[in-house]
Coordinates of C-alpha atoms and ligand atoms in Angstrom, one line a residue:
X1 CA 38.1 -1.4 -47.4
X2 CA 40.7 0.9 -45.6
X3 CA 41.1 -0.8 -42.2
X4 CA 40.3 2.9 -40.5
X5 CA 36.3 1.6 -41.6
X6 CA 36.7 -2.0 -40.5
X7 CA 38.0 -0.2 -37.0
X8 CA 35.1 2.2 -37.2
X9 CA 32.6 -0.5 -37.3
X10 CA 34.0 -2.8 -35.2
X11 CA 33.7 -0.3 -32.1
X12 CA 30.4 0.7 -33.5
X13 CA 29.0 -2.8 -33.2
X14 CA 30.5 -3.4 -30.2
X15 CA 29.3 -0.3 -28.3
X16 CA 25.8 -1.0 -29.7
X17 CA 26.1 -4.8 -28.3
X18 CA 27.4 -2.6 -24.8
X19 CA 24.6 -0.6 -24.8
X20 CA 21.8 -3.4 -24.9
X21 CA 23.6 -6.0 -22.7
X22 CA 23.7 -3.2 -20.2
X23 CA 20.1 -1.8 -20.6
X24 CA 19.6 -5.7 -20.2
X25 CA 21.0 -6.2 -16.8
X26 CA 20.0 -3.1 -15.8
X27 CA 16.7 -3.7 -16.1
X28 CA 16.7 -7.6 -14.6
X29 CA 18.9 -6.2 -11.5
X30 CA 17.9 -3.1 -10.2
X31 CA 14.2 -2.6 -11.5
X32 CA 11.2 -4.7 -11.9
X33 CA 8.6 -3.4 -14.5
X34 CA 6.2 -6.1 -13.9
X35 CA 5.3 -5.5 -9.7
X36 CA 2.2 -7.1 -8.2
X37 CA 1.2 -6.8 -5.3
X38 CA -1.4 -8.5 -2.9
X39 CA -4.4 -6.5 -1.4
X40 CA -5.7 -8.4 1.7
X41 CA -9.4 -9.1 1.9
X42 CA -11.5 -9.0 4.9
X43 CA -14.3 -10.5 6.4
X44 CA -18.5 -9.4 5.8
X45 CA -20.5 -8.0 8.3
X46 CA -23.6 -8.8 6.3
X47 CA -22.5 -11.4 3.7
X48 CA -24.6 -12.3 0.6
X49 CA -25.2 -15.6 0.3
X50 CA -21.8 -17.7 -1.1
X51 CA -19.7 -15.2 -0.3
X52 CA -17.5 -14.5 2.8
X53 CA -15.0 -11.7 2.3
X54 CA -14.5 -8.7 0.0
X55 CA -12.0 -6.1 -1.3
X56 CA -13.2 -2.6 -2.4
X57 CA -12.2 -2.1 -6.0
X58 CA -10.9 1.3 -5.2
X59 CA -7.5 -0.2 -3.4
X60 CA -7.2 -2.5 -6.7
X61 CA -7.6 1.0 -9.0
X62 CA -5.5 3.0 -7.1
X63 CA -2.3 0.3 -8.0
X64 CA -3.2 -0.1 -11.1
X65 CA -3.0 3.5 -11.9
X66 CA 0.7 3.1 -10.7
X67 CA 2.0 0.7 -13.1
X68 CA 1.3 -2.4 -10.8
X69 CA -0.9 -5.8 -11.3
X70 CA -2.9 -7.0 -8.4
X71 CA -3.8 -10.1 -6.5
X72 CA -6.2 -10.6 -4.1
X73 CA -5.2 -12.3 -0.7
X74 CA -8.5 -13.8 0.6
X75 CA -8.7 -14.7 4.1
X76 CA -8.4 -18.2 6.0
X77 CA -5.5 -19.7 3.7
X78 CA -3.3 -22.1 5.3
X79 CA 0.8 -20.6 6.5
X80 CA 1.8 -22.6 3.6
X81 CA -0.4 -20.7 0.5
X82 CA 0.1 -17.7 2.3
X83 CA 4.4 -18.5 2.0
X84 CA 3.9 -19.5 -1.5
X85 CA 1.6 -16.0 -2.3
X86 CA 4.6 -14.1 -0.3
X87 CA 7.5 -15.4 -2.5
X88 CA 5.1 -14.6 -5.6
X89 CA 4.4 -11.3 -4.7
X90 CA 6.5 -8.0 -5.0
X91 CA 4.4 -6.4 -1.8
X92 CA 1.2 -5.8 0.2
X93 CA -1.4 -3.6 0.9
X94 CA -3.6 -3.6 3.8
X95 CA -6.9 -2.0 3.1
X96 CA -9.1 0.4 5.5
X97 CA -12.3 -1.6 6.4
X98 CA -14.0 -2.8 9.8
X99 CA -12.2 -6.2 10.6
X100 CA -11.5 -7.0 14.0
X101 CA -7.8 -6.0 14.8
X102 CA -7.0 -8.4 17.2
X103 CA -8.9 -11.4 16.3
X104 CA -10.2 -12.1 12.5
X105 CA -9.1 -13.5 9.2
X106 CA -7.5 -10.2 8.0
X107 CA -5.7 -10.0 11.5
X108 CA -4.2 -13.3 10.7
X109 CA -3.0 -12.8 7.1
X110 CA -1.8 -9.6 8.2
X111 CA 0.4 -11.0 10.9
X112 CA 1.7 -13.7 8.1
X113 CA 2.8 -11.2 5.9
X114 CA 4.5 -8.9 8.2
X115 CA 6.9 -11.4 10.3
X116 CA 7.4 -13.1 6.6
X117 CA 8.3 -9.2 5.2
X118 CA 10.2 -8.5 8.1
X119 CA 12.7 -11.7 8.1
X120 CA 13.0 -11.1 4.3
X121 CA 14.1 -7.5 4.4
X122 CA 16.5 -8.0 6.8
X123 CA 18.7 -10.5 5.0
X124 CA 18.1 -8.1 1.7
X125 CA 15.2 -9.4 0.1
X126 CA 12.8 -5.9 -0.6
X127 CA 9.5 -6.5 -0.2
X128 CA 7.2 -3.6 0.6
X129 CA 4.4 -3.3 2.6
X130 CA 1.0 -0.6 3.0
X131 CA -1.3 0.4 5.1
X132 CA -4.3 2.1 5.1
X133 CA -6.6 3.3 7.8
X134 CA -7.6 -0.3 9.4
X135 CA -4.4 -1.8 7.9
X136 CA -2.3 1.3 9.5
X137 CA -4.2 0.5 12.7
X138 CA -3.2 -3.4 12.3
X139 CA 0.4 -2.1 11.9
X140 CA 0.4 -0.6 15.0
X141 CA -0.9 -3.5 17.1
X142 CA 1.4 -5.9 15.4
X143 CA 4.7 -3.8 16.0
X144 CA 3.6 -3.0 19.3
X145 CA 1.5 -6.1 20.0
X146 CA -1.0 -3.9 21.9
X147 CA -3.7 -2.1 21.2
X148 CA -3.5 1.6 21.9
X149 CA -6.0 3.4 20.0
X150 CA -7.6 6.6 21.0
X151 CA -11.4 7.0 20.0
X152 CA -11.0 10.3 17.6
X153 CA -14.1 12.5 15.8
X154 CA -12.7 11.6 12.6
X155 CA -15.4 9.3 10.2
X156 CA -15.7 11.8 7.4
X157 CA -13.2 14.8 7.0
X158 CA -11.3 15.5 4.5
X159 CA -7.9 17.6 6.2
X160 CA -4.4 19.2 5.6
X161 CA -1.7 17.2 6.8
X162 CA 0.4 18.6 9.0
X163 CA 4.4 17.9 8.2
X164 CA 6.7 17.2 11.1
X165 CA 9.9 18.4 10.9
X166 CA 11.2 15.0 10.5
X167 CA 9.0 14.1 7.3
X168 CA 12.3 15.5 4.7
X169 CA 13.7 12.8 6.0
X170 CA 11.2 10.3 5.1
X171 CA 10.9 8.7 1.9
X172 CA 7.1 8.7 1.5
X173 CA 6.8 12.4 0.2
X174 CA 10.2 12.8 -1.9
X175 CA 8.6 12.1 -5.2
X176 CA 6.1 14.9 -4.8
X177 CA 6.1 18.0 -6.6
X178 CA 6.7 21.1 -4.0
X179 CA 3.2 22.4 -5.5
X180 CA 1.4 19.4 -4.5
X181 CA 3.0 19.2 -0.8
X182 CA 2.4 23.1 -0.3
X183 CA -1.6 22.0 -1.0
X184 CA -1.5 18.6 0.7
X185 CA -0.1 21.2 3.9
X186 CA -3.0 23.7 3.2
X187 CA -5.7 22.1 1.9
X188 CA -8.3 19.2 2.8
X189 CA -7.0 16.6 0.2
X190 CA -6.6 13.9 2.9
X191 CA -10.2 11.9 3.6
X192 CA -10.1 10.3 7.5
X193 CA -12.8 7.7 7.8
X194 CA -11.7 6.2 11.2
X195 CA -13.3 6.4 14.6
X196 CA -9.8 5.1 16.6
X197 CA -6.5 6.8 16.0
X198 CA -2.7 6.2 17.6
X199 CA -2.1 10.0 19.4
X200 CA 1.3 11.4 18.9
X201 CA 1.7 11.0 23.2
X202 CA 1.0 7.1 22.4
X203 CA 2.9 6.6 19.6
X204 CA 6.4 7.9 21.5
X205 CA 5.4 6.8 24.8
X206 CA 5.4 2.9 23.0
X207 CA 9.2 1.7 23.1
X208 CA 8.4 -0.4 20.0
X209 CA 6.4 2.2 18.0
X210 CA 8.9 4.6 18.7
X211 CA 11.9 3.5 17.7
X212 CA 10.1 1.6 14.7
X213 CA 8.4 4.3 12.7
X214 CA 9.5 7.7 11.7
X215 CA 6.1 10.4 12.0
X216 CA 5.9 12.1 8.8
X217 CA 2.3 13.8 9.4
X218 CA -0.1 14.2 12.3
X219 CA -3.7 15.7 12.0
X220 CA -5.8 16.7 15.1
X221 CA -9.3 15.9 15.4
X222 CA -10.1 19.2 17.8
X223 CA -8.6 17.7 21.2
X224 CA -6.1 15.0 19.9
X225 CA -3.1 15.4 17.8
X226 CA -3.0 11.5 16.0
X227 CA -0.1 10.3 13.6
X228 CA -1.5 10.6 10.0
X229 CA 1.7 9.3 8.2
X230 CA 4.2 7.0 9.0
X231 CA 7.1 4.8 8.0
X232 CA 9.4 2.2 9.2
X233 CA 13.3 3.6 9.5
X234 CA 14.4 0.5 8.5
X235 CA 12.2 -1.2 6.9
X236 CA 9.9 -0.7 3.8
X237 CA 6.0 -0.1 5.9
X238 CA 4.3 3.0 4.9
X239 CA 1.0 3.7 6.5
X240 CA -1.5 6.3 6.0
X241 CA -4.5 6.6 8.6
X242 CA -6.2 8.8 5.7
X243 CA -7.4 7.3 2.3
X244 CA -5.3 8.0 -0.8
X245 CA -7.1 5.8 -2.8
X246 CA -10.5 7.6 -2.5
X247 CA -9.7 11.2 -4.0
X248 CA -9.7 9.4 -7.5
X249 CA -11.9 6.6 -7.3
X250 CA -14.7 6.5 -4.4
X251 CA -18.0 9.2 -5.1
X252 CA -20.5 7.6 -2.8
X253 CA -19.2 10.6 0.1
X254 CA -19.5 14.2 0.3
X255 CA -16.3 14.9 2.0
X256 CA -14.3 13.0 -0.5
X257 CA -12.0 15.8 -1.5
X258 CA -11.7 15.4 -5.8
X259 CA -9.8 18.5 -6.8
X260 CA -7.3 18.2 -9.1
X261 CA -4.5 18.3 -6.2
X262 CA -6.9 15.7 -4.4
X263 CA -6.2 13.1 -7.6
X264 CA -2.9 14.0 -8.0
X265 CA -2.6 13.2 -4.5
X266 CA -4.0 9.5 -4.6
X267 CA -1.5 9.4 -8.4
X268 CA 1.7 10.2 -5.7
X269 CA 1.3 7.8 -2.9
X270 CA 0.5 5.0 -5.9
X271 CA 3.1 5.7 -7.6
X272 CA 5.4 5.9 -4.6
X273 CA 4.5 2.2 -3.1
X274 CA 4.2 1.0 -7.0
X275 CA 7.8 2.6 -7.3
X276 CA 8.7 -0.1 -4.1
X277 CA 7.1 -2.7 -5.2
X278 CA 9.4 -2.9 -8.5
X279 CA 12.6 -3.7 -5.6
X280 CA 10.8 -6.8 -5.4
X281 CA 12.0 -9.7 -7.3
X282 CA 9.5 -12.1 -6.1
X283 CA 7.6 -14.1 -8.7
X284 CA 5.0 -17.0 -9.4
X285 CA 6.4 -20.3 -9.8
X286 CA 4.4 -20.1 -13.9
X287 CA 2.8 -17.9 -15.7
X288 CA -0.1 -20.1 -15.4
X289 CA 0.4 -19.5 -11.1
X290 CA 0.5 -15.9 -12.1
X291 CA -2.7 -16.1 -14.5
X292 CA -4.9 -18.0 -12.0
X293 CA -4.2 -15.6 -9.2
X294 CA -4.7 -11.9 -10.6
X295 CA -7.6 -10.1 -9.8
X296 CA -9.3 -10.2 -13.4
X297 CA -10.4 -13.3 -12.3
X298 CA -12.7 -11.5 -10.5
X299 CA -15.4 -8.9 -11.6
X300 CA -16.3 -6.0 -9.1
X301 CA -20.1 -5.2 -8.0
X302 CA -21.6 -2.0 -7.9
X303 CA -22.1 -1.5 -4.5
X304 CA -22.4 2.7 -4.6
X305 CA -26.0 1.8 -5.4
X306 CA -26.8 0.4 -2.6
X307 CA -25.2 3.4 -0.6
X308 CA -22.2 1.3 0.2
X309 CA -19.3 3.4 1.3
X310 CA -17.8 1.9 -1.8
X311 CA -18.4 2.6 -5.3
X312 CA -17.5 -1.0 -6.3
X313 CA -16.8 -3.9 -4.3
X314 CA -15.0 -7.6 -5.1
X315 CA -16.4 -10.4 -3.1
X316 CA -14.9 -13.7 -2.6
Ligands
LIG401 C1 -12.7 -18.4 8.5 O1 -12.6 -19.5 9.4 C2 -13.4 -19.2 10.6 C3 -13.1 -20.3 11.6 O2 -13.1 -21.6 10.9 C4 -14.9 -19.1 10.2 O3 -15.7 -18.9 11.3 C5 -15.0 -18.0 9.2 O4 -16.3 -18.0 8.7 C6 -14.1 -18.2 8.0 N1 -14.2 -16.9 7.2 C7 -14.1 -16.9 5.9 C8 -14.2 -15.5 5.3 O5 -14.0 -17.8 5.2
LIG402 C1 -12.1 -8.3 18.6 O1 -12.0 -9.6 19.0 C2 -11.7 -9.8 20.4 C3 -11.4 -11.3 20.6 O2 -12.5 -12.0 20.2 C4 -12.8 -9.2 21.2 O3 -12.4 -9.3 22.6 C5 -12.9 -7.7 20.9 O4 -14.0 -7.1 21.6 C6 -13.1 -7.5 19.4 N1 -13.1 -6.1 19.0 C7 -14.1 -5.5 18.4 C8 -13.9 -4.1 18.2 O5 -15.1 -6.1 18.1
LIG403 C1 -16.8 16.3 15.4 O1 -16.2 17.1 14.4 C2 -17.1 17.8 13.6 C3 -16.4 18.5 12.5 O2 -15.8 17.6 11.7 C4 -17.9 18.8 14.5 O3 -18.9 19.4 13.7 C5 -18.5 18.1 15.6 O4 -19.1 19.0 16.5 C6 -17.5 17.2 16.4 N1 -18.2 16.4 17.4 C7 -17.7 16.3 18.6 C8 -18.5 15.4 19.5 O5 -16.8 16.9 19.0

């Protein structure tokens, strides 16, 4: 052979073995395509017998439909488990609900995972944290440590989310399509099932809150603006006091908005934690760790029936 088609294959090959070592370390050092995350569960009012705690299936859909796997994070573990499930998992969501802020299982867990998410993002270890309604409410008292919730007349109604000025630069919203954020600013999509609320005078009269989260929407409930949206500035805590996950997957309530903006709406914020979650490099020790802790261990019950607030529930 002329040596012109030995050259000619010799950078072929080697620009082929370029390309896949580089798609290779591409993939194992900047993205993780295999994210799960951890949905806290939370103490029963009215337990059934042998069981103590639940997690509505909704929060577990709404990830899925992102791309990520879920474990459940059941209440009462000991510091050590909960370490272990921390440097296993690639985030955390804490769901809406009716556990006691200040004093309950969820409380605890919650607490865990936040001073165990803040030391590890700041010596560059991403690991991303939610929460919604109850769980945005726990944020609040844990970066404050106080309480200061405002009773609001807000359980059941679906609103338009009013953007601050200072929501571009947020990261929560970038992802969206301009479409979608023009509905989301004139159009119910966004379902408020809370009776407390942090006003926007509370939020920025707290030092702590403050300088720790960036408003990205606020909502009024006739007399009192409340944040609706937030995010850390430098950390990776997003927190809705509306429900994204309900659009798409609750049907037990009226008010739950399901136009086709209202789905798309729950698709976006999935996507966008999902899309955090897969920084995380966190993993299970085994596959067999991994296996035994996912939630299809578990099978949801059909709690709509019983006119739950839920469609389906996962007690533990
Ligand atoms: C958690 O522990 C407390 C205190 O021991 C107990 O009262 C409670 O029932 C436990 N909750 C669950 C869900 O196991
Ligand atoms: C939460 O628990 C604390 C401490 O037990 C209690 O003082 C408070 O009233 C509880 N809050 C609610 C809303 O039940
Ligand atoms: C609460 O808000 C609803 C509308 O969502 C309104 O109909 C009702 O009058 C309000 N209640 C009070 C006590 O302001």
């Amino acid at each position: 052979m002329h040596v012109f088609v030995y050259f000619t294959m010799f950078i072929l090959i080697s620009s082929v073995i370029l390309a896949s070592t580089s798609i290779l370390s591409s993939v194992r050092t900047e993205r993780n395509d295999l994210p799960i995350v951890g949905i806290l569960a939370q103490e029963l009012r009215r337990p059934p017998p042998h069981k103590t705690s639940y997690i509505a299936a909704s929060y577990v859909k709404f990830l899925e439909s992102a791309g990520a796997r879920v474990v459940p994070i059941t209440v009462n573990q000991t510091l050590e488990q909960y370490t272990t499930l921390f440097n296993s998992l690639n985030g955390i969501l804490y769901p809406g609900g009716g556990a006691n802020l200040t004093s309950s299982g969820y409380q605890r867990a919650a607490k865990v995972f936040y001073d165990l998410a803040l030391e590890a993002n700041s010596k560059g270890d991403y690991f991303p944290v939610w929460g919604t309604c109850l769980g945005f409410e726990e944020l609040t008292y844990l970066t404050s440590g106080k309480l200061l919730l405002s009773r609001t007349n807000t359980s059941g109604i679906a609103l338009p989310l009013n953007f601050t000025p200072d929501s571009t630069q947020g990261k929560m919203f970038q992802g969206f399509p301009a479409d979608l954020l023009k509905a989301l600013a004139s159009e119910p999509l966004t379902e408020n099932s809370h009776k407390w609320s942090i006003s926007v005078e509370s939020h920025n009269s707290n030092e702590e809150l403050k300088k720790f989260y960036r408003i990205l929407t606020t909502n009024m409930d006739g007399e009192l603006e409340f944040v609706s949206t937030m995010e850390a500035y430098d950390f990776p805590i997003y927190a809705t006091q509306w429900h994204p996950e309900k659009n798409a997957f609750e049907w037990t309530r009226p008010y739950i908005p399901h136009s086709p903006s209202a789905i798309k709406t729950t698709f976006y914020m999935a996507d966008f934690f999902v899309n955090e979650a897969r920084k995380s490099f966190h993993r299970f020790a085994s596959q067999e760790e991994e296996r035994r802790a996912l939630i299809y261990n578990f099978n949801p019950d059909y709690s709509g029936i019983d006119n739950s607030a839920f469609e389906q529930k996962y007690y533990f």
